[in-house]
Tab-separated table of C-alpha atoms and ligand atoms in Angstrom:
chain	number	residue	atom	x	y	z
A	669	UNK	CA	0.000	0.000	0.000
A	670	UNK	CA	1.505	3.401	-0.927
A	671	UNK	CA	2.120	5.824	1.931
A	672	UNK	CA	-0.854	8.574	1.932
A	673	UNK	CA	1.857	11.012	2.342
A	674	UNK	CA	3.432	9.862	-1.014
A	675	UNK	CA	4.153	12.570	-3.008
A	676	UNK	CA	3.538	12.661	-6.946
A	677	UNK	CA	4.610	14.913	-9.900
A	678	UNK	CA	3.322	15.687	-12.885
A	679	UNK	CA	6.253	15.761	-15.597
A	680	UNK	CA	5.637	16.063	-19.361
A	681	UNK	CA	8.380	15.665	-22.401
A	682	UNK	CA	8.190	16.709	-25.922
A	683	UNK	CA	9.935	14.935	-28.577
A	684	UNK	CA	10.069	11.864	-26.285
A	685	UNK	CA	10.782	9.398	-29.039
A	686	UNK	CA	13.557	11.204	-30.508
A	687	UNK	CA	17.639	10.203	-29.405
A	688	UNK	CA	17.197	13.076	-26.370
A	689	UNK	CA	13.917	11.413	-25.256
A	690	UNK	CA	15.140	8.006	-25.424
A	691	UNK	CA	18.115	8.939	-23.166
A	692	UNK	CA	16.095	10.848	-20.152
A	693	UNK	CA	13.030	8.913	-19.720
A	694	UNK	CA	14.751	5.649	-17.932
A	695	UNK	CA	16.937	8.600	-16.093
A	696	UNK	CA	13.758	10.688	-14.607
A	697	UNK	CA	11.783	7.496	-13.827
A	698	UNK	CA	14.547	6.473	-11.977
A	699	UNK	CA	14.427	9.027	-9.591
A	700	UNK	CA	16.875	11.760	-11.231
A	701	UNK	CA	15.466	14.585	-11.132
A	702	UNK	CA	12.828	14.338	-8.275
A	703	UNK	CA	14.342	12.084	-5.652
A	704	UNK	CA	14.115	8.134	-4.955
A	705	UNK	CA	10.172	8.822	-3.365
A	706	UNK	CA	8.688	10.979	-5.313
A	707	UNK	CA	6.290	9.393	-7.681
A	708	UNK	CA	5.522	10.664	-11.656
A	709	UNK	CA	2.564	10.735	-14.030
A	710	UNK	CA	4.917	11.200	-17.082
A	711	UNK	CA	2.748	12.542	-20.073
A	712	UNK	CA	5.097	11.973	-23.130
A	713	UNK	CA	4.077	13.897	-26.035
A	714	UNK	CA	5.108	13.413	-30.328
A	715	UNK	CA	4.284	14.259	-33.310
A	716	UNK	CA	0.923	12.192	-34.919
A	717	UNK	CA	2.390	10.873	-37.775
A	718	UNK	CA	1.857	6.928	-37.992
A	719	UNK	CA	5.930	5.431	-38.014
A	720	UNK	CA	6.565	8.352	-35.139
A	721	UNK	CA	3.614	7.653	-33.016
A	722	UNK	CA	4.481	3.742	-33.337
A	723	UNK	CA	7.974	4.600	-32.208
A	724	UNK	CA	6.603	6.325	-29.149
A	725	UNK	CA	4.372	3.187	-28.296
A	726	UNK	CA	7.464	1.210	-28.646
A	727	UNK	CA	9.740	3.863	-25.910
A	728	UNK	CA	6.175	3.070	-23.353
A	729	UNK	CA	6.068	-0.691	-23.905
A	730	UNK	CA	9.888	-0.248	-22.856
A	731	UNK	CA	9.192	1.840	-20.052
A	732	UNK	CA	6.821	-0.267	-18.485
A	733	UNK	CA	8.916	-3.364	-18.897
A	734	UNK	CA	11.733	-1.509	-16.323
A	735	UNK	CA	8.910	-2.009	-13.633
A	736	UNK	CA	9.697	1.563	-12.361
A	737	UNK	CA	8.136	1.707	-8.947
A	738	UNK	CA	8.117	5.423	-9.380
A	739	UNK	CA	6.175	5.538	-12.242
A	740	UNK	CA	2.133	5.973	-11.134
A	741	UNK	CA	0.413	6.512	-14.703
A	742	UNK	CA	1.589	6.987	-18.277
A	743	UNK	CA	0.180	8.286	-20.910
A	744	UNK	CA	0.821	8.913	-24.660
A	745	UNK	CA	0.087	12.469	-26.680
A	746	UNK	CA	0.446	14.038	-30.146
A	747	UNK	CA	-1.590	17.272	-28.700
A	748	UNK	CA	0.384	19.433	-26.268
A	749	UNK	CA	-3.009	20.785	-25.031
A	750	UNK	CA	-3.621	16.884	-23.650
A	751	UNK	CA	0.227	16.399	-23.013
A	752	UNK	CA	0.653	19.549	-20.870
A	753	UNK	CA	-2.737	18.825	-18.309
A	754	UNK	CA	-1.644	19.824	-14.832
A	755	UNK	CA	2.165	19.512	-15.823
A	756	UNK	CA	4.665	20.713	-13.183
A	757	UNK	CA	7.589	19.671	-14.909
A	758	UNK	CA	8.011	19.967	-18.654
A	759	UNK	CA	11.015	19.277	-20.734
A	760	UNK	CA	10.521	20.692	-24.317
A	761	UNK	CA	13.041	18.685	-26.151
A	762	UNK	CA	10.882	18.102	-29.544
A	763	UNK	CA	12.087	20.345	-32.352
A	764	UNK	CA	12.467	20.376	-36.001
A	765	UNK	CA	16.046	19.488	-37.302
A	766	UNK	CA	18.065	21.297	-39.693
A	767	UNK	CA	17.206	20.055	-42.766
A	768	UNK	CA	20.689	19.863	-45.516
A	769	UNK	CA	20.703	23.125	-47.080
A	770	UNK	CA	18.132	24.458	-44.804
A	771	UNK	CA	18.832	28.255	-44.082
A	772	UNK	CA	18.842	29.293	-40.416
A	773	UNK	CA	15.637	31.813	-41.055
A	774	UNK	CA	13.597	28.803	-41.874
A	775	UNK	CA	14.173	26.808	-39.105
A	776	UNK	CA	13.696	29.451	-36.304
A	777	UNK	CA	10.676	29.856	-38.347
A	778	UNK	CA	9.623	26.663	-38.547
A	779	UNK	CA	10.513	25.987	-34.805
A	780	UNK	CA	8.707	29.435	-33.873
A	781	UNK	CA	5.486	27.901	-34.597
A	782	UNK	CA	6.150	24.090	-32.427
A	783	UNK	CA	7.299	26.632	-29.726
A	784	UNK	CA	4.422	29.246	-29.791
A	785	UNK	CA	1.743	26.048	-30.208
A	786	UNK	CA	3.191	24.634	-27.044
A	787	UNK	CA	3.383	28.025	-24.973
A	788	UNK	CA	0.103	28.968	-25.997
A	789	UNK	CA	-1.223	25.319	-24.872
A	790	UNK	CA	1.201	25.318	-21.261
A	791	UNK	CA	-1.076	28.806	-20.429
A	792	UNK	CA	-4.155	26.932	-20.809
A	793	UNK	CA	-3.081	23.799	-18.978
A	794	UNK	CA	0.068	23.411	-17.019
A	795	UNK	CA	0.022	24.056	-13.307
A	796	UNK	CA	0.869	27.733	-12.295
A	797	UNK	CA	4.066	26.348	-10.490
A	798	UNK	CA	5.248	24.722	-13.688
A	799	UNK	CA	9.158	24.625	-14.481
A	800	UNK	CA	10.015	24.824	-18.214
A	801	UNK	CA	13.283	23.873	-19.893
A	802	UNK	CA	13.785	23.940	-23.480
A	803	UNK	CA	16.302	21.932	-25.008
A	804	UNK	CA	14.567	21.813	-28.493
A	805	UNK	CA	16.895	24.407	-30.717
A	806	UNK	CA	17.238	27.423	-30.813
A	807	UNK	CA	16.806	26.891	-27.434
A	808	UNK	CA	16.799	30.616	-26.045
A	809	UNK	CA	14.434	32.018	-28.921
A	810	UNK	CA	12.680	29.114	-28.799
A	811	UNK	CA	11.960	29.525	-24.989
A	812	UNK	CA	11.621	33.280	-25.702
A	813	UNK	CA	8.211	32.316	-27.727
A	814	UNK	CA	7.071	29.914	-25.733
A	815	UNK	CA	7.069	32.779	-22.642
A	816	UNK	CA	5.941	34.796	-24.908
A	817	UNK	CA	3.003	32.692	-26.016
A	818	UNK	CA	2.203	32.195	-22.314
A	819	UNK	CA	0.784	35.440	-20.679
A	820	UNK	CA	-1.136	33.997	-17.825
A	821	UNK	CA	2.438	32.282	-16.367
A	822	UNK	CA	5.025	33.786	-14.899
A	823	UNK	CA	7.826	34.680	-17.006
A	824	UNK	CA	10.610	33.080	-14.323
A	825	UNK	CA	8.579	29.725	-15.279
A	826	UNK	CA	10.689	29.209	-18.641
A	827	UNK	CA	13.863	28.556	-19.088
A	828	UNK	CA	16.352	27.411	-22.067
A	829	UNK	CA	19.164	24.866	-21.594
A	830	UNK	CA	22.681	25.732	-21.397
A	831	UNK	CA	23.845	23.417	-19.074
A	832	UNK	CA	25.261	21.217	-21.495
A	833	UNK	CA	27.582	24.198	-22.810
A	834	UNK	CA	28.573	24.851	-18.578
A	835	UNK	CA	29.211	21.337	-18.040
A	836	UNK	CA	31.635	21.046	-21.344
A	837	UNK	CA	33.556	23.725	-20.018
A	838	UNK	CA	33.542	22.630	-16.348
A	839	UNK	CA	34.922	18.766	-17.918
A	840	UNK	CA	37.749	20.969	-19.936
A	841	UNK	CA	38.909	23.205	-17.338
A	842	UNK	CA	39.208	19.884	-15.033
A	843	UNK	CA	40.871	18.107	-17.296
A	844	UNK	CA	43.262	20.768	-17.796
A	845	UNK	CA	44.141	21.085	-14.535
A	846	UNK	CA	44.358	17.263	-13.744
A	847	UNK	CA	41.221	17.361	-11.339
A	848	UNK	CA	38.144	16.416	-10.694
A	849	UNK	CA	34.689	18.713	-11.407
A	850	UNK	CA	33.754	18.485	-8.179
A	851	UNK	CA	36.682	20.592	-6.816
A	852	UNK	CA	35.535	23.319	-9.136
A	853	UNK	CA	33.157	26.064	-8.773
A	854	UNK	CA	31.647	29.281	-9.678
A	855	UNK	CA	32.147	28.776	-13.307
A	856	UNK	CA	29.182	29.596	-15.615
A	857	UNK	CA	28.446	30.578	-19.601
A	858	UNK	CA	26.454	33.388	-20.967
A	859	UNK	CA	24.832	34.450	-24.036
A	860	UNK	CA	23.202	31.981	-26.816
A	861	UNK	CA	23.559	28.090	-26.604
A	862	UNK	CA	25.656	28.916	-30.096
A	863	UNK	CA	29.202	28.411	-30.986
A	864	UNK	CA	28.889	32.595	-29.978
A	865	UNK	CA	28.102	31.972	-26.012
A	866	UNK	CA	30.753	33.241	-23.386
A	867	UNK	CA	32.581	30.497	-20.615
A	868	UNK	CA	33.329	32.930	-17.926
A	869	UNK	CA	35.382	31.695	-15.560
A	870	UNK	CA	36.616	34.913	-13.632
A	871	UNK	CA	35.164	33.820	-10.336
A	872	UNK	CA	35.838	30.219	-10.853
A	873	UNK	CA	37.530	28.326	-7.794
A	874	UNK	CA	39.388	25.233	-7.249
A	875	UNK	CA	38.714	23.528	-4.106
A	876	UNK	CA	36.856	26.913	-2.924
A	877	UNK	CA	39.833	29.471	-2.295
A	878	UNK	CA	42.003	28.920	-5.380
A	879	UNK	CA	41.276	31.416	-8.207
A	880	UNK	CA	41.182	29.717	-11.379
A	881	UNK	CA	41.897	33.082	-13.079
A	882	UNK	CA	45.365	32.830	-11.401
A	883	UNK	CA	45.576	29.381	-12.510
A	884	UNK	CA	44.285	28.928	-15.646
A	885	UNK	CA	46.455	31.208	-18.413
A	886	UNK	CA	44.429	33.777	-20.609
A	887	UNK	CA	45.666	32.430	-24.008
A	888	UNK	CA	44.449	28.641	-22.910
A	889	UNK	CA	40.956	29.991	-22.665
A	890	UNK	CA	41.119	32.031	-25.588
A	891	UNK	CA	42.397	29.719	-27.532
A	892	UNK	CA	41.220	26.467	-26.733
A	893	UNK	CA	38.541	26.675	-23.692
A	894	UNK	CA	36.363	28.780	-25.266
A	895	UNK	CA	36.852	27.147	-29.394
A	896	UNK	CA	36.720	23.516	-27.820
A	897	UNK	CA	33.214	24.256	-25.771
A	898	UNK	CA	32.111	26.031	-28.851
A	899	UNK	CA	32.523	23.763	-31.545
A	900	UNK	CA	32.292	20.387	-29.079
A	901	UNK	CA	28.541	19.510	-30.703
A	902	UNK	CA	30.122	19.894	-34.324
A	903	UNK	CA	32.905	17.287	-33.358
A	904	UNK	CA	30.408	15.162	-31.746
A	905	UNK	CA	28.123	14.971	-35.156
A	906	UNK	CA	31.659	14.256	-36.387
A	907	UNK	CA	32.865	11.277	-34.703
A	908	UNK	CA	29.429	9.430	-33.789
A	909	UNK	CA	27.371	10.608	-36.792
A	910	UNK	CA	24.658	11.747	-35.015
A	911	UNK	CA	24.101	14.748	-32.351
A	912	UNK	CA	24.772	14.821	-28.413
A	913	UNK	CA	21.819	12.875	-27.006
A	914	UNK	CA	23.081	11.141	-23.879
A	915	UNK	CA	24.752	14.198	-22.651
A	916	UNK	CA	22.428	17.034	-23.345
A	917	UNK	CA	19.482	14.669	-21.724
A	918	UNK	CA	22.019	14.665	-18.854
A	919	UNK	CA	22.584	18.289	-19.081
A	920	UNK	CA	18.770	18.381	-18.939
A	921	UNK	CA	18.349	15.988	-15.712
A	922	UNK	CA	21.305	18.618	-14.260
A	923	UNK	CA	19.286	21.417	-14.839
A	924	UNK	CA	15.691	20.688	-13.533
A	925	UNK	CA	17.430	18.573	-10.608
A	926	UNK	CA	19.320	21.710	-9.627
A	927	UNK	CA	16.189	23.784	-10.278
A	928	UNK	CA	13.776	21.645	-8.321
A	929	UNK	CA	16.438	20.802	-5.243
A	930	UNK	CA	18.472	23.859	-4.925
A	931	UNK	CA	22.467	24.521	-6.137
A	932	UNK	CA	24.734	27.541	-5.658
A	933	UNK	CA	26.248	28.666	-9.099
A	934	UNK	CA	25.420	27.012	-12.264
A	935	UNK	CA	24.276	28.414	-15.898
A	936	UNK	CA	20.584	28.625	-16.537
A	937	UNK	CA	18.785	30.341	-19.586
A	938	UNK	CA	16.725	32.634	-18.541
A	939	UNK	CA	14.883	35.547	-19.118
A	940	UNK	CA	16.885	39.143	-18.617
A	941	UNK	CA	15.471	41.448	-16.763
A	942	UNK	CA	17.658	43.785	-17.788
A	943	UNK	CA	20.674	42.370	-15.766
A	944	UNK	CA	23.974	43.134	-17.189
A	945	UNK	CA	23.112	45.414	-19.721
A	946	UNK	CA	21.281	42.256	-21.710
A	947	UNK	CA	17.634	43.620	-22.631
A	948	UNK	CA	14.600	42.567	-20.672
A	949	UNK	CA	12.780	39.198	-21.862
A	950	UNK	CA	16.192	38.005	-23.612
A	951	UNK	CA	16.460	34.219	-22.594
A	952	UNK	CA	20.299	34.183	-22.122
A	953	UNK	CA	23.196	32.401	-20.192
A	954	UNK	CA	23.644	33.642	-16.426
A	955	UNK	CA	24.842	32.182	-13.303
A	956	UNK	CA	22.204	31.586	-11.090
A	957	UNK	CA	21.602	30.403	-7.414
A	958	UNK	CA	18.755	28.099	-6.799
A	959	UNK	CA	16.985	27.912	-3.121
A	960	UNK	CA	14.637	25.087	-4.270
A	961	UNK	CA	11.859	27.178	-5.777
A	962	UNK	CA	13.226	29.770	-7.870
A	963	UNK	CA	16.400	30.734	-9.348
A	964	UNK	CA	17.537	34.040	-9.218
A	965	UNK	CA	20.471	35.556	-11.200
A	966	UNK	CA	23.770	36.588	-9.181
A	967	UNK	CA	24.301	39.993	-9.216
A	968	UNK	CA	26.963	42.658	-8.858
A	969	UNK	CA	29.715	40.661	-10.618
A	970	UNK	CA	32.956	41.719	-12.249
A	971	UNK	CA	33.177	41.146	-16.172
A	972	UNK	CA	36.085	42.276	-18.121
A	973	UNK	CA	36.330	44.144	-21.498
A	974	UNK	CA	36.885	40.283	-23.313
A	975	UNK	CA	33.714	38.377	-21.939
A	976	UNK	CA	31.741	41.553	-22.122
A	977	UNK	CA	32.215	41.891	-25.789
A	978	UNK	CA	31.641	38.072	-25.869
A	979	UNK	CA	28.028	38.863	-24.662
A	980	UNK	CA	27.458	41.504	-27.095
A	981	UNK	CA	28.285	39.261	-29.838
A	982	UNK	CA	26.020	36.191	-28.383
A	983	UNK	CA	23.207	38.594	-27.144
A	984	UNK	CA	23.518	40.455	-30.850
A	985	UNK	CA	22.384	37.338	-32.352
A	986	UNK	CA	19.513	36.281	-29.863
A	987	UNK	CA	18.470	40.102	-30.950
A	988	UNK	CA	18.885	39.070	-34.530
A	989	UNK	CA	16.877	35.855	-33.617
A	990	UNK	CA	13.969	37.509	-32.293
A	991	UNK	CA	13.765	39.713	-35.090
A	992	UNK	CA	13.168	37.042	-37.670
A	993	UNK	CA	10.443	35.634	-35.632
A	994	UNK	CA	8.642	38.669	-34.754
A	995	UNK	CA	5.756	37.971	-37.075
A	996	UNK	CA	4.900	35.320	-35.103
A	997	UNK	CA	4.275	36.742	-31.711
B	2492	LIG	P1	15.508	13.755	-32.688
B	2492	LIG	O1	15.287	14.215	-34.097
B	2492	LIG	O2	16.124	12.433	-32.416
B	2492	LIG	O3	14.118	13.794	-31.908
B	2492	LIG	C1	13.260	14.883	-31.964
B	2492	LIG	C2	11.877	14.368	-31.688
B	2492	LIG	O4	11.031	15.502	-31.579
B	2492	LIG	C3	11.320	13.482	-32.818
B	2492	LIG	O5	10.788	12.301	-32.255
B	2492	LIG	C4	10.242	14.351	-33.436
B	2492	LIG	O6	9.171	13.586	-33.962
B	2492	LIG	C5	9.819	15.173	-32.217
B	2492	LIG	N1	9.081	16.398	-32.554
B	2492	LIG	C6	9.235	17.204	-33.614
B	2492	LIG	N2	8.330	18.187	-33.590
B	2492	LIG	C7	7.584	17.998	-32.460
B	2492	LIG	C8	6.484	18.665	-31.888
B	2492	LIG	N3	5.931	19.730	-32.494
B	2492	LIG	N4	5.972	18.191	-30.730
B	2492	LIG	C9	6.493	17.107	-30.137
B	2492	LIG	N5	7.532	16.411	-30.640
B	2492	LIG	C10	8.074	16.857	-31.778
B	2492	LIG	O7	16.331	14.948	-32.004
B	2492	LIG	P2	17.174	14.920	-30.635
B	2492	LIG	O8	18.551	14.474	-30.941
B	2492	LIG	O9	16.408	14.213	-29.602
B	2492	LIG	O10	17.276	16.491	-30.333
B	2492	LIG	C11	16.129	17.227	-29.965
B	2492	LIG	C12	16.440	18.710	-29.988
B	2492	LIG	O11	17.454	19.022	-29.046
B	2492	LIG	C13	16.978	19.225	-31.339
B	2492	LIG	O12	16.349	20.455	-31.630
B	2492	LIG	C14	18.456	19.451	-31.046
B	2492	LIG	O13	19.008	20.427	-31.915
B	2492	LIG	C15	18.387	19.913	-29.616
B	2492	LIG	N6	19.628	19.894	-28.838
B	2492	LIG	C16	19.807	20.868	-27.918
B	2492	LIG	C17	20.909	20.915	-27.086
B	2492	LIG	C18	21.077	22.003	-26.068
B	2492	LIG	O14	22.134	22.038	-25.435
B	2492	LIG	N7	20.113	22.905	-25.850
B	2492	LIG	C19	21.988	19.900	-27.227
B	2492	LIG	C20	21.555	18.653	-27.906
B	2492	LIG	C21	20.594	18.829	-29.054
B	2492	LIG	O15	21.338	19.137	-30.200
């Protein structure tokens, strides 16, 4: 008999029977994201076309044959409006891919309309409380139109992911120094999650005291930090043939884990309020604190002439973003 003071969450997922969704599901059902108790009615949501939708059945009849004691009900959408009923916790990892040949404009178009669809359908029927990370790309724009789609929620209810960019450059800068991540801190990355976004490490520490700016020379992060991090999804597609699935679902776990439990300094996407000089309602890169509920931005630090013109350039093309989708909003 379950405990009456079990507690159970409502989590939905886009795209869930695409690489991304095949790599989190197992993860958040195993208690993840949420804890070892915590029970989930995971709505999983595709696309309705027939091979797509038969693919989804086929990631359920998996799911259910892990006998997941934290999984209380399942249930299978192609309409976010059903998918998003009561959500809490939604991960919108469905997207459009880049077609070969397939300019830019057409794809944040394209992408604008999955996005605004599913903001529009979150303000009629998530919970008021619900979290929102976008993975789907362009993650920040896309984000940005799902908030903006979404008047009756709270704008600090959306979020984009760059957690996968923070965690490459937290893995390099460890490596580098022959440690371990979990001696660093205070690292984070701003801007777009583009080749263009900044690593900012200029209040990073080892082991809490040591200041990796005094450890760490400028021309390493210049010249290969800040490339490698950059160009690390490229040289993924590269070697495997196919784009970062197991780690950006991780990145994704990281993120709503840290969101949901609390964390001192990580990189969220989130929307400016005009922090920084980065105009309100731009969903960029910032280091952020978490206390459980909500994140809030860290203020009042330091940022030389480099990473500041590192933002401009990553926040001058979420600008240039937003402009092309304007129409739509
Ligand atoms: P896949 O093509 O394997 O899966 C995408 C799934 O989304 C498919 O099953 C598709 O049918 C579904 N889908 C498409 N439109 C949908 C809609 N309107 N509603 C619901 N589902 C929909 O891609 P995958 O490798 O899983 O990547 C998913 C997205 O993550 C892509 O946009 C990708 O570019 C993006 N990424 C973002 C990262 C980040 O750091 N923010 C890193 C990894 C990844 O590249």
């Amino acid at each position: 008999m379950p405990a009456s003071n079990e507690k159970t969450v409502k989590v939905s997922v886009t795209g869930a029977s695409g690489q991304i969704g095949y790599a989190i599901l197992f993860r958040i059902l195993n208690g993840e994201v949420f804890g070892k108790h915590v029970k989930i009615d995971l709505q999983l949501i595709d696309i309705n076309v027939d091979k797509i939708q038969r693919a989804l059945h086929g990631v359920a009849l998996e799911l259910e044959d892990c006998a997941f004691p934290l999984l209380n009900n399942l249930t299978l959408h192609s309409d976010p409006h059903t998918g998003f009923t009561d959500t809490e916790y939604c991960f919108l990892i469905g997207a459009k891919p880049r077609g070969p040949g397939m300019e830019r404009k057409v794809l944040l178009q394209a992408n604008g309309e999955i996005f605004k669809t599913q903001g529009v359908a979150l303000n009629e029927r998530a919970s008021r409380r619900v979290k929102v990370v976008v993975v789907g790309n362009p993650a920040n724009t896309n984000a940005y139109i799902a908030m903006m789609s979404a008047p009756d929620l709270s704008k600090e209810n959306f979020s984009a992911m760059m957690r996968l960019d923070h965690n490459r450059a937290v893995n390099q800068i460890a490596s580098q120094l022959d440690s371990n991540v979990n001696r660093l801190s205070n690292i984070c990355v701003w801007g777009n999650h583009s080749p263009t976004m900044g690593v900012d490490i200029t209040n990073g520490l080892l082991d809490g005291s040591n200041n990796l700016k005094d450890l760490l020379n400028k021309e390493w992060i210049a010249e290969t930090l800040q490339p490698t991090v950059a160009k690390r999804g490229a040289e993924i597609i590269d070697q495997r043939g196919l784009s970062s699935a197991a780690s950006a679902a991780n990145a994704a776990i990281d993120h709503m884990h840290d969101w949901v439990n609390g964390t001192t300094w990580t990189t969220m996407g989130v929307p400016s309020q005009g922090e920084y000089g980065i105009p309100e309602n731009i969903i960029s890169g910032f280091p952020v604190n978490c206390n459980g509920e909500r994140y809030s931005i860290i203020q009042n630090l330091d940022i030389d002439d480099v990473l500041q013109k590192k933002i401009e350039v990553s926040i001058a093309e979420l600008k240039d973003e937003q402009e092309n989708i304007k129409g739509l909003l």
